Amino acid sequence: HVQLVESGGGSVQAGGSLRLSCVASGPSVTMAWFRQAPGKEREAVATYITDGSGADGTIDYADSVKGRFTISRDGATRTLYLQMDSLKPEDTAMYYCAAAPRQWDGHSRVCPKVYLHWGQGTQVTVS
C-alpha cells in the first residue's frame, strides 16, 4: 500500500500562488492531483505518468487550469508537486494527491476510480 501525504494548502487572495506537495511512500506509475469543492464531483486537475517508460513525464491538465498550474515530480524523493499560479476563487477546493499502480490512457487518467491510493487532502481557499 502506497501512502500519500499532501502539504502546502492554505488561504490566498485571488491572483496569488501556492505550491502543493505530495510525498509517496512507494513507487507508482500514474499520479495525479484531484480537487473537490463542496457539492461538486471530484475532478482531475493534472496527471503525470512516472513509470520510466516512453510515456514517462506525460502530463495532462484540466482546461480550467492550463497555463496557470504546473505539475512536476522529483523522482529521487517520490514527491509530486502542483504549482498553482494566478489563483481564482473557483479554484477553492480540497486538493488530493492520487496514485495508480499502472499506466492509464489519457481518457482513464482523469477518472478517480482508476486510482488506488489517495492522500488525506489539503484545503486551498482563494478569496
Tab-separated table of C-alpha atoms in Angstrom, residues 27-121:
chain	number	residue	atom	x	y	z
A	27	PRO	CA	6.590	3.814	-6.382
A	28	SER	CA	3.583	4.442	-8.591
A	29	VAL	CA	3.061	4.529	-12.326
A	30	THR	CA	0.387	7.183	-12.698
A	31	MET	CA	-0.033	10.073	-10.287
A	32	ALA	CA	-2.455	12.930	-10.252
A	33	TRP	CA	-3.859	15.893	-8.419
A	34	PHE	CA	-7.625	15.989	-7.990
A	35	ARG	CA	-9.819	18.554	-6.331
A	36	GLN	CA	-13.279	18.557	-4.894
A	37	ALA	CA	-15.341	21.591	-3.986
A	38	PRO	CA	-18.405	21.338	-1.722
A	39	GLY	CA	-21.349	19.904	-3.609
A	40	LYS	CA	-19.274	19.055	-6.656
A	41	GLU	CA	-17.719	15.896	-8.037
A	42	ARG	CA	-14.046	15.184	-7.651
A	43	GLU	CA	-12.226	16.351	-10.764
A	44	ALA	CA	-8.760	15.743	-12.128
A	45	VAL	CA	-6.579	18.840	-12.174
A	46	ALA	CA	-3.367	17.361	-13.562
A	47	THR	CA	-1.940	13.909	-14.206
A	48	TYR	CA	1.609	12.611	-14.568
A	49	ILE	CA	2.995	9.269	-15.754
A	50	THR	CA	6.044	8.184	-13.764
A	51	ASP	CA	6.981	4.674	-14.837
A	52	GLY	CA	10.176	5.375	-16.725
A	53	SER	CA	8.685	4.137	-19.985
A	54	GLY	CA	8.468	6.161	-23.148
A	55	ALA	CA	5.428	7.808	-21.625
A	56	ASP	CA	7.349	8.921	-18.554
A	57	GLY	CA	6.686	12.536	-17.898
A	58	THR	CA	3.449	12.630	-19.893
A	59	ILE	CA	1.368	15.385	-18.399
A	60	ASP	CA	-2.254	16.392	-18.825
A	61	TYR	CA	-4.135	19.361	-17.384
A	62	ALA	CA	-7.764	20.196	-16.979
A	63	ASP	CA	-8.728	23.007	-19.338
A	64	SER	CA	-9.660	25.180	-16.372
A	65	VAL	CA	-6.073	25.241	-15.074
A	66	LYS	CA	-3.983	25.163	-18.244
A	67	GLY	CA	-1.435	27.945	-18.266
A	68	ARG	CA	-1.833	28.541	-14.515
A	69	PHE	CA	-0.954	25.244	-12.847
A	70	THR	CA	2.199	23.173	-13.298
A	71	ILE	CA	2.607	19.567	-12.179
A	72	SER	CA	6.091	18.217	-11.627
A	73	ARG	CA	7.827	15.356	-9.885
A	74	ASP	CA	11.060	14.696	-8.060
A	75	GLY	CA	11.755	11.009	-8.621
A	76	ALA	CA	14.532	10.853	-6.059
A	77	THR	CA	12.208	11.850	-3.237
A	78	ARG	CA	8.984	10.475	-4.763
A	79	THR	CA	7.443	13.910	-4.387
A	80	LEU	CA	4.728	15.206	-6.694
A	81	TYR	CA	4.214	18.949	-6.856
A	82	LEU	CA	1.463	21.220	-8.059
A	83	GLN	CA	2.483	24.833	-8.582
A	84	MET	CA	-0.649	26.943	-8.712
A	85	ASP	CA	-0.362	30.490	-10.022
A	86	SER	CA	-2.942	33.151	-10.839
A	87	LEU	CA	-5.345	31.502	-8.454
A	88	LYS	CA	-9.040	32.227	-8.786
A	89	PRO	CA	-11.885	31.887	-6.274
A	90	GLU	CA	-13.204	28.975	-8.327
A	91	ASP	CA	-10.002	27.074	-7.529
A	92	THR	CA	-11.174	26.821	-3.932
A	93	ALA	CA	-11.429	23.124	-3.067
A	94	MET	CA	-9.891	20.258	-1.190
A	95	TYR	CA	-6.955	19.032	-3.231
A	96	TYR	CA	-5.997	15.363	-3.233
A	97	CYS	CA	-2.941	13.503	-4.450
A	98	ALA	CA	-3.657	10.121	-6.047
A	99	ALA	CA	-1.569	7.222	-7.325
A	100	ALA	CA	-2.211	4.196	-9.507
A	101	PRO	CA	-0.014	1.092	-9.992
A	102	ARG	CA	-0.354	1.008	-13.757
A	103	GLN	CA	-0.332	3.270	-16.757
A	104	TRP	CA	-3.676	4.511	-17.998
A	105	ASP	CA	-4.595	6.245	-21.228
A	106	GLY	CA	-5.496	9.897	-21.259
A	107	HIS	CA	-9.223	9.288	-21.005
A	108	SER	CA	-8.877	6.999	-17.994
A	109	ARG	CA	-6.283	9.035	-16.136
A	110	VAL	CA	-8.864	11.669	-15.242
A	111	CYS	CA	-11.197	9.135	-13.626
A	112	PRO	CA	-10.918	8.870	-9.832
A	113	LYS	CA	-11.814	5.171	-9.884
A	114	VAL	CA	-8.520	4.121	-11.529
A	115	TYR	CA	-6.501	5.404	-8.583
A	116	LEU	CA	-5.963	3.011	-5.697
A	117	HIS	CA	-4.142	5.300	-3.312
A	118	TRP	CA	-5.230	8.691	-2.030
A	119	GLY	CA	-3.847	11.287	0.311
A	120	GLN	CA	-5.844	12.909	3.064
A	121	GLY	CA	-6.277	16.148	1.146
